[in-house]
Amino acid sequence: MDGGPAREQRVTKQRLAVGAALEKIDDFVSTQELYRLLHNDGVSVSLATSYRILQSMADDGLVDVLRNAEGEAVYRRCSVASHHHHLLCRSCGKAVEIQAPAVESWAASTAQAHGFTQVQHTVEIYGLCPECSAAGRT
Amino acid sequence: MDGGPAREQRVTKQRLAVGAALEKIDDFVSTQELYRLLHNDGVSVSLATSYRILQSMADDGLVDVLRNAEGEAVYRRCSVASHHHHLLCRSCGKAVEIQAPAVESWAASTAQAHGFTQVQHTVEIYGLCPECSAAGRT
DNA sequence: TTCACTGCAAATGCTTTGCAGCGCC
DNA sequence: GGCGCTGCAAAGCATTTGCAGTGAA
């Protein structure tokens, strides 16, 4: 067995930059998105290194990993500080943040009922916002 | 809604073969896997065509689509025309179908409260199934 | 006959990997 | 000073797309 996950990990500026970025973004991001965000901040980390760092952090359980609709791996810093979902307009892209305690507990109890552990979930609602509905768009 | 999804669709032997294969396999398969299975049955369908047919069937709502742990699209024949969600094991890929009337109505009322119309939603729950939890996987 | 569908192969885009040099311990 | 980490660029894979021939309606 591998008793300790205490994998030796050096503290480099790239690793710190990735950690800081994840800290700031309170949502799931793909590696590609994180890479762009780092460059916007003027931090230079190669794409390959971004992939390596995120995978390494995921291995150590420092970040949550799941897949977005396009099948890309998306990461989020592990402290589930303010979890929320989105209501998205299919036509204009407008997004409304929504809190859903009922859904949270439903997801948790459903998973538990099936014996699942370490549960995460994604919920997205798509539709037409009031403006686009009135405009008769599809 | 858009009255008729009646997209014109020709009945070819390739499309029938894919449909029959999905009928026989009562589980999620990736396009690559389906392609191999078809060849084992002696049916010759090109890989590109397999991709095209599965995507087309998904567009028409004839099959369920989601992503496996590797991020590949996986399909399954949509036996139940009814809407449902999935509880997925992050480690072994096992999928459990779940019905959630409460979530359906919550999504509908939340959207309505914000003035959204023509609402759809996606809900996926990820975790570790009982076996993988016991095996101490991450 | 017509035009969607198919097969082939090249192209695309995300992710991984080999190698040489740099920097943390 | 040693060894892991980084950057660059090429490789690897799944998936998509252009084009011409084939077959369903």
Tab-separated table of C-alpha atoms (C1' of nucleotides) in Angstrom:
chain	number	residue	atom	x	y	z
A	1	MET	CA	0.000	0.000	0.000
A	2	ASP	CA	1.016	3.552	-0.424
A	3	GLY	CA	0.374	4.690	3.100
A	4	GLY	CA	1.147	8.326	2.537
A	5	PRO	CA	0.129	10.515	-0.353
A	6	ALA	CA	3.049	12.563	0.922
A	7	ARG	CA	4.389	12.760	-2.589
A	8	GLU	CA	7.398	15.011	-2.683
A	9	GLN	CA	6.341	18.208	-4.364
A	10	ARG	CA	8.523	21.223	-4.836
A	11	VAL	CA	7.214	24.712	-4.397
A	12	THR	CA	7.775	26.544	-7.642
A	13	LYS	CA	6.408	29.838	-8.849
A	14	GLN	CA	4.392	28.052	-11.504
A	15	ARG	CA	2.738	25.833	-8.942
A	16	LEU	CA	2.021	28.805	-6.712
A	17	ALA	CA	0.579	30.738	-9.625
A	18	VAL	CA	-1.782	27.901	-10.503
A	19	GLY	CA	-2.817	27.553	-6.877
A	20	ALA	CA	-3.470	31.287	-6.565
A	21	ALA	CA	-5.500	31.335	-9.761
A	22	LEU	CA	-7.678	28.461	-8.589
A	23	GLU	CA	-8.108	30.260	-5.292
A	24	LYS	CA	-9.377	33.339	-7.067
A	25	ILE	CA	-11.661	31.571	-9.530
A	26	ASP	CA	-14.428	30.056	-7.530
A	27	ASP	CA	-15.647	27.771	-10.273
A	28	PHE	CA	-14.668	24.904	-12.521
A	29	VAL	CA	-12.154	25.739	-15.238
A	30	SER	CA	-10.552	23.667	-17.961
A	31	THR	CA	-6.793	23.554	-18.270
A	32	GLN	CA	-6.949	25.659	-21.407
A	33	GLU	CA	-9.029	28.328	-19.659
A	34	LEU	CA	-6.705	28.419	-16.678
A	35	TYR	CA	-3.763	28.777	-19.014
A	36	ARG	CA	-5.361	31.840	-20.653
A	37	LEU	CA	-6.277	33.356	-17.296
A	38	LEU	CA	-2.711	33.031	-16.076
A	39	HIS	CA	-1.469	34.889	-19.134
A	40	ASN	CA	-4.021	37.650	-18.577
A	41	ASP	CA	-2.464	38.071	-15.161
A	42	GLY	CA	0.918	38.377	-16.810
A	43	VAL	CA	2.098	35.065	-15.390
A	44	SER	CA	3.963	32.886	-17.807
A	45	VAL	CA	3.351	29.183	-17.396
A	46	SER	CA	3.564	26.862	-20.361
A	47	LEU	CA	0.515	24.912	-21.412
A	48	ALA	CA	2.241	21.593	-20.833
A	49	THR	CA	3.154	22.636	-17.323
A	50	SER	CA	-0.394	23.732	-16.629
A	51	TYR	CA	-1.575	20.264	-17.540
A	52	ARG	CA	1.089	18.642	-15.390
A	53	ILE	CA	0.397	20.789	-12.352
A	54	LEU	CA	-3.364	20.326	-12.472
A	55	GLN	CA	-3.043	16.568	-12.846
A	56	SER	CA	-0.588	16.457	-10.011
A	57	MET	CA	-2.868	18.501	-7.771
A	58	ALA	CA	-5.764	16.249	-8.669
A	59	ASP	CA	-3.692	13.192	-7.768
A	60	ASP	CA	-2.995	14.686	-4.387
A	61	GLY	CA	-6.651	15.487	-3.867
A	62	LEU	CA	-6.007	19.219	-3.758
A	63	VAL	CA	-8.588	19.950	-6.446
A	64	ASP	CA	-11.872	18.494	-7.577
A	65	VAL	CA	-11.994	17.111	-11.105
A	66	LEU	CA	-14.888	16.406	-13.378
A	67	ARG	CA	-15.834	16.739	-17.008
A	68	ASN	CA	-17.711	19.527	-18.710
A	69	ALA	CA	-20.206	19.058	-21.531
A	70	GLU	CA	-17.417	19.046	-24.120
A	71	GLY	CA	-15.641	16.244	-22.338
A	72	GLU	CA	-12.748	18.371	-21.147
A	73	ALA	CA	-11.382	17.909	-17.643
A	74	VAL	CA	-12.363	20.822	-15.407
A	75	TYR	CA	-10.855	21.607	-12.015
A	76	ARG	CA	-11.916	23.511	-8.932
A	77	ARG	CA	-10.109	24.180	-5.703
A	78	CYS	CA	-11.296	21.648	-3.183
A	79	SER	CA	-12.811	23.870	-0.507
A	80	VAL	CA	-16.447	23.941	-1.486
A	81	ALA	CA	-16.837	27.485	-0.228
A	82	SER	CA	-19.775	28.852	-2.160
A	83	HIS	CA	-21.303	26.214	-4.307
A	84	HIS	CA	-23.976	27.366	-6.734
A	85	HIS	CA	-25.528	26.656	-10.103
A	86	HIS	CA	-26.502	28.594	-13.195
A	87	LEU	CA	-29.579	29.471	-15.148
A	88	LEU	CA	-28.466	30.190	-18.684
A	89	CYS	CA	-30.180	31.859	-21.610
A	90	ARG	CA	-29.773	29.743	-24.707
A	91	SER	CA	-30.147	32.742	-26.964
A	92	CYS	CA	-28.232	35.668	-25.461
A	93	GLY	CA	-25.987	33.823	-23.020
A	94	LYS	CA	-27.194	35.697	-19.963
A	95	ALA	CA	-26.446	33.778	-16.757
A	96	VAL	CA	-28.222	33.925	-13.418
A	97	GLU	CA	-26.646	32.436	-10.330
A	98	ILE	CA	-28.992	30.322	-8.305
A	99	GLN	CA	-28.820	28.780	-4.876
A	100	ALA	CA	-30.578	25.479	-4.398
A	101	PRO	CA	-30.320	23.980	-0.937
A	102	ALA	CA	-33.089	21.544	-1.827
A	103	VAL	CA	-31.115	20.198	-4.749
A	104	GLU	CA	-27.958	19.941	-2.699
A	105	SER	CA	-29.595	17.792	-0.088
A	106	TRP	CA	-31.470	15.771	-2.685
A	107	ALA	CA	-28.217	14.987	-4.498
A	108	ALA	CA	-26.506	14.060	-1.261
A	109	SER	CA	-29.258	11.771	-0.040
A	110	THR	CA	-29.778	10.141	-3.436
A	111	ALA	CA	-26.092	9.359	-3.700
A	112	GLN	CA	-26.022	8.060	-0.163
A	113	ALA	CA	-29.022	5.840	-0.826
A	114	HIS	CA	-26.993	4.123	-3.539
A	115	GLY	CA	-23.910	3.793	-1.360
A	116	PHE	CA	-21.927	6.421	-3.224
A	117	THR	CA	-19.333	8.524	-1.419
A	118	GLN	CA	-17.343	11.666	-2.143
A	119	VAL	CA	-20.202	13.102	-4.094
A	120	GLN	CA	-20.157	16.092	-6.386
A	121	HIS	CA	-22.759	17.216	-8.857
A	122	THR	CA	-23.431	19.566	-11.705
A	123	VAL	CA	-26.743	21.227	-12.467
A	124	GLU	CA	-27.362	23.545	-15.366
A	125	ILE	CA	-30.688	24.942	-16.452
A	126	TYR	CA	-31.079	26.236	-20.003
A	127	GLY	CA	-33.934	28.263	-21.371
A	128	LEU	CA	-34.888	31.608	-22.844
A	129	CYS	CA	-34.621	34.677	-20.661
A	130	PRO	CA	-37.592	37.092	-20.441
A	131	GLU	CA	-36.167	39.432	-23.100
A	132	CYS	CA	-35.453	36.688	-25.602
A	133	SER	CA	-38.811	35.062	-24.890
A	134	ALA	CA	-40.584	38.339	-25.614
A	135	ALA	CA	-38.565	38.780	-28.788
A	136	GLY	CA	-39.897	35.439	-29.922
A	137	ARG	CA	-36.495	33.895	-30.451
A	138	THR	CA	-35.788	30.200	-30.453
B	1	MET	CA	-41.227	23.862	-28.796
B	2	ASP	CA	-40.481	23.202	-32.418
B	3	GLY	CA	-43.442	21.083	-33.389
B	4	GLY	CA	-41.630	18.488	-35.440
B	5	PRO	CA	-38.095	17.201	-35.120
B	6	ALA	CA	-39.103	15.214	-38.206
B	7	ARG	CA	-35.656	15.519	-39.688
B	8	GLU	CA	-35.498	13.557	-42.914
B	9	GLN	CA	-33.484	10.426	-42.268
B	10	ARG	CA	-32.783	7.691	-44.760
B	11	VAL	CA	-32.842	4.080	-43.708
B	12	THR	CA	-29.481	2.609	-44.623
B	13	LYS	CA	-27.908	-0.683	-43.634
B	14	GLN	CA	-25.285	1.193	-41.626
B	15	ARG	CA	-27.923	3.021	-39.623
B	16	LEU	CA	-29.847	-0.198	-39.063
B	17	ALA	CA	-26.680	-1.977	-37.964
B	18	VAL	CA	-25.892	0.726	-35.430
B	19	GLY	CA	-29.450	0.642	-34.155
B	20	ALA	CA	-29.387	-3.139	-33.822
B	21	ALA	CA	-26.061	-3.071	-32.011
B	22	LEU	CA	-27.322	-0.511	-29.517
B	23	GLU	CA	-30.421	-2.619	-29.065
B	24	LYS	CA	-28.314	-5.626	-28.175
B	25	ILE	CA	-25.878	-3.838	-25.909
B	26	ASP	CA	-27.850	-2.643	-22.955
B	27	ASP	CA	-25.160	-0.325	-21.704
B	28	PHE	CA	-23.215	2.790	-22.512
B	29	VAL	CA	-20.608	2.427	-25.250
B	30	SER	CA	-18.200	4.858	-26.809
B	31	THR	CA	-18.169	5.317	-30.557
B	32	GLN	CA	-14.846	3.501	-30.787
B	33	GLU	CA	-16.211	0.534	-28.865
B	34	LEU	CA	-19.338	0.347	-30.979
B	35	TYR	CA	-17.193	0.462	-34.097
B	36	ARG	CA	-15.178	-2.546	-32.902
B	37	LEU	CA	-18.324	-4.459	-31.905
B	38	LEU	CA	-19.812	-3.935	-35.338
B	39	HIS	CA	-16.710	-5.392	-36.942
B	40	ASN	CA	-16.858	-8.407	-34.643
B	41	ASP	CA	-20.320	-9.001	-36.019
B	42	GLY	CA	-18.887	-8.866	-39.489
B	43	VAL	CA	-20.666	-5.615	-40.265
B	44	SER	CA	-18.573	-3.048	-42.047
B	45	VAL	CA	-19.264	0.537	-41.044
B	46	SER	CA	-16.531	3.118	-41.220
B	47	LEU	CA	-15.449	4.893	-38.073
B	48	ALA	CA	-16.441	8.292	-39.429
B	49	THR	CA	-19.901	7.008	-40.242
B	50	SER	CA	-20.256	5.537	-36.764
B	51	TYR	CA	-19.545	8.965	-35.339
B	52	ARG	CA	-22.017	10.619	-37.687
B	53	ILE	CA	-24.812	8.151	-37.033
B	54	LEU	CA	-24.477	8.285	-33.265
B	55	GLN	CA	-24.444	12.066	-33.242
B	56	SER	CA	-27.464	12.145	-35.485
B	57	MET	CA	-29.343	9.711	-33.257
B	58	ALA	CA	-28.449	11.787	-30.234
B	59	ASP	CA	-29.765	14.912	-31.944
B	60	ASP	CA	-33.056	13.170	-32.545
B	61	GLY	CA	-33.222	12.022	-28.935
B	62	LEU	CA	-33.050	8.362	-29.906
B	63	VAL	CA	-30.095	7.701	-27.622
B	64	ASP	CA	-28.805	8.986	-24.312
B	65	VAL	CA	-25.448	10.711	-24.354
B	66	LEU	CA	-23.040	11.374	-21.556
B	67	ARG	CA	-19.345	11.296	-20.859
B	68	ASN	CA	-17.333	8.482	-19.340
B	69	ALA	CA	-14.423	9.007	-16.982
B	70	GLU	CA	-12.012	9.454	-19.881
B	71	GLY	CA	-14.130	12.236	-21.300
B	72	GLU	CA	-15.299	10.251	-24.304
B	73	ALA	CA	-18.916	10.517	-25.421
B	74	VAL	CA	-20.844	7.346	-24.622
B	75	TYR	CA	-24.252	6.401	-25.974
B	76	ARG	CA	-27.085	4.102	-24.997
B	77	ARG	CA	-30.399	3.422	-26.633
B	78	CYS	CA	-33.040	5.509	-24.959
B	79	SER	CA	-35.440	2.779	-23.866
B	80	VAL	CA	-37.312	5.059	-21.579
B	81	ALA	CA	-38.504	8.055	-23.463
B	82	SER	CA	-38.921	9.536	-20.027
B	83	HIS	CA	-36.504	12.094	-18.765
B	84	HIS	CA	-34.025	10.962	-16.151
B	85	HIS	CA	-30.581	11.658	-14.722
B	86	HIS	CA	-27.472	9.716	-13.796
B	87	LEU	CA	-25.385	8.857	-10.808
B	88	LEU	CA	-21.895	8.106	-12.058
B	89	CYS	CA	-18.903	6.448	-10.452
B	90	ARG	CA	-15.829	8.583	-10.981
B	91	SER	CA	-13.544	5.580	-10.685
B	92	CYS	CA	-15.126	2.645	-12.522
B	93	GLY	CA	-17.663	4.458	-14.688
B	94	LYS	CA	-20.686	2.595	-13.350
B	95	ALA	CA	-23.920	4.477	-14.018
B	96	VAL	CA	-27.185	4.391	-12.113
B	97	GLU	CA	-30.359	5.867	-13.530
B	98	ILE	CA	-32.259	8.078	-11.172
B	99	GLN	CA	-35.697	9.616	-11.293
B	100	ALA	CA	-36.106	12.949	-9.598
B	101	PRO	CA	-39.560	14.490	-9.779
B	102	ALA	CA	-38.556	16.943	-7.079
B	103	VAL	CA	-35.675	18.240	-9.153
B	104	GLU	CA	-37.814	18.495	-12.258
B	105	SER	CA	-40.355	20.679	-10.537
B	106	TRP	CA	-37.671	22.686	-8.776
B	107	ALA	CA	-35.970	23.436	-12.097
B	108	ALA	CA	-39.260	24.394	-13.691
B	109	SER	CA	-40.346	26.698	-10.903
B	110	THR	CA	-36.919	28.292	-10.521
B	111	ALA	CA	-36.764	29.065	-14.202
B	112	GLN	CA	-40.286	30.409	-14.166
B	113	ALA	CA	-39.517	32.621	-11.182
B	114	HIS	CA	-36.824	34.287	-13.297
B	115	GLY	CA	-39.095	34.602	-16.305
B	116	PHE	CA	-37.305	31.965	-18.352
B	117	THR	CA	-39.216	29.872	-20.857
B	118	GLN	CA	-38.563	26.735	-22.899
B	119	VAL	CA	-36.544	25.264	-20.120
B	120	GLN	CA	-34.276	22.241	-20.253
B	121	HIS	CA	-31.761	21.100	-17.690
B	122	THR	CA	-28.911	18.720	-17.048
B	123	VAL	CA	-28.102	17.096	-13.740
B	124	GLU	CA	-25.206	14.732	-13.171
B	125	ILE	CA	-24.047	13.387	-9.859
B	126	TYR	CA	-20.499	12.072	-9.548
B	127	GLY	CA	-19.031	10.073	-6.707
B	128	LEU	CA	-17.493	6.758	-5.781
B	129	CYS	CA	-19.693	3.683	-5.968
B	130	PRO	CA	-19.782	1.295	-2.970
B	131	GLU	CA	-17.133	-1.020	-4.460
B	132	CYS	CA	-14.671	1.731	-5.296
B	133	SER	CA	-15.273	3.394	-1.944
B	134	ALA	CA	-14.421	0.133	-0.198
B	135	ALA	CA	-11.323	-0.256	-2.336
B	136	GLY	CA	-10.188	3.093	-1.049
B	137	ARG	CA	-9.834	4.630	-4.482
B	138	THR	CA	-9.908	8.298	-5.220
C	1	DT	C1'	-32.962	10.962	-61.359
C	2	DT	C1'	-31.842	13.291	-57.166
C	3	DC	C1'	-29.629	14.163	-53.160
C	4	DA	C1'	-28.569	12.288	-48.588
C	5	DC	C1'	-25.305	8.940	-46.858
C	6	DT	C1'	-20.931	6.531	-46.872
C	7	DG	C1'	-15.953	5.673	-47.006
C	8	DC	C1'	-11.432	7.297	-47.189
C	9	DA	C1'	-7.987	10.184	-45.690
C	10	DA	C1'	-6.419	14.525	-44.294
C	11	DA	C1'	-7.140	17.918	-40.814
C	12	DT	C1'	-8.211	19.711	-36.222
C	13	DG	C1'	-7.761	20.356	-31.343
C	14	DC	C1'	-6.850	18.697	-26.743
C	15	DT	C1'	-3.535	16.282	-24.080
C	16	DT	C1'	0.787	13.817	-23.366
C	17	DT	C1'	5.717	13.043	-23.667
C	18	DG	C1'	11.051	13.301	-24.671
C	19	DC	C1'	14.807	16.000	-23.790
C	20	DA	C1'	17.908	19.607	-22.185
C	21	DG	C1'	18.458	23.305	-18.918
C	22	DC	C1'	16.986	25.669	-14.574
C	23	DG	C1'	15.909	26.199	-9.847
C	24	DC	C1'	14.286	24.458	-5.239
C	25	DC	C1'	16.017	21.828	-1.207
D	1	DG	C1'	25.166	19.485	-5.824
D	2	DG	C1'	21.330	16.478	-6.817
D	3	DC	C1'	17.141	15.728	-8.688
D	4	DG	C1'	12.609	17.241	-9.691
D	5	DC	C1'	10.285	20.799	-12.522
D	6	DT	C1'	9.784	23.674	-16.630
D	7	DG	C1'	9.554	24.953	-21.488
D	8	DC	C1'	9.530	23.768	-26.144
D	9	DA	C1'	8.165	21.112	-29.763
D	10	DA	C1'	6.833	16.876	-31.616
D	11	DA	C1'	3.911	12.906	-30.942
D	12	DG	C1'	-0.506	10.613	-29.838
D	13	DC	C1'	-5.571	10.095	-29.936
D	14	DA	C1'	-10.246	10.824	-30.428
D	15	DT	C1'	-13.205	13.285	-33.296
D	16	DT	C1'	-14.427	16.110	-37.396
D	17	DT	C1'	-14.616	17.354	-42.235
D	18	DG	C1'	-13.990	17.645	-47.624
D	19	DC	C1'	-14.929	15.220	-51.584
D	20	DA	C1'	-16.482	11.911	-54.883
D	21	DG	C1'	-18.983	7.617	-55.460
D	22	DT	C1'	-23.176	4.805	-54.006
D	23	DG	C1'	-27.763	3.816	-53.009
D	24	DA	C1'	-32.473	4.986	-50.984
D	25	DA	C1'	-36.787	7.186	-52.264
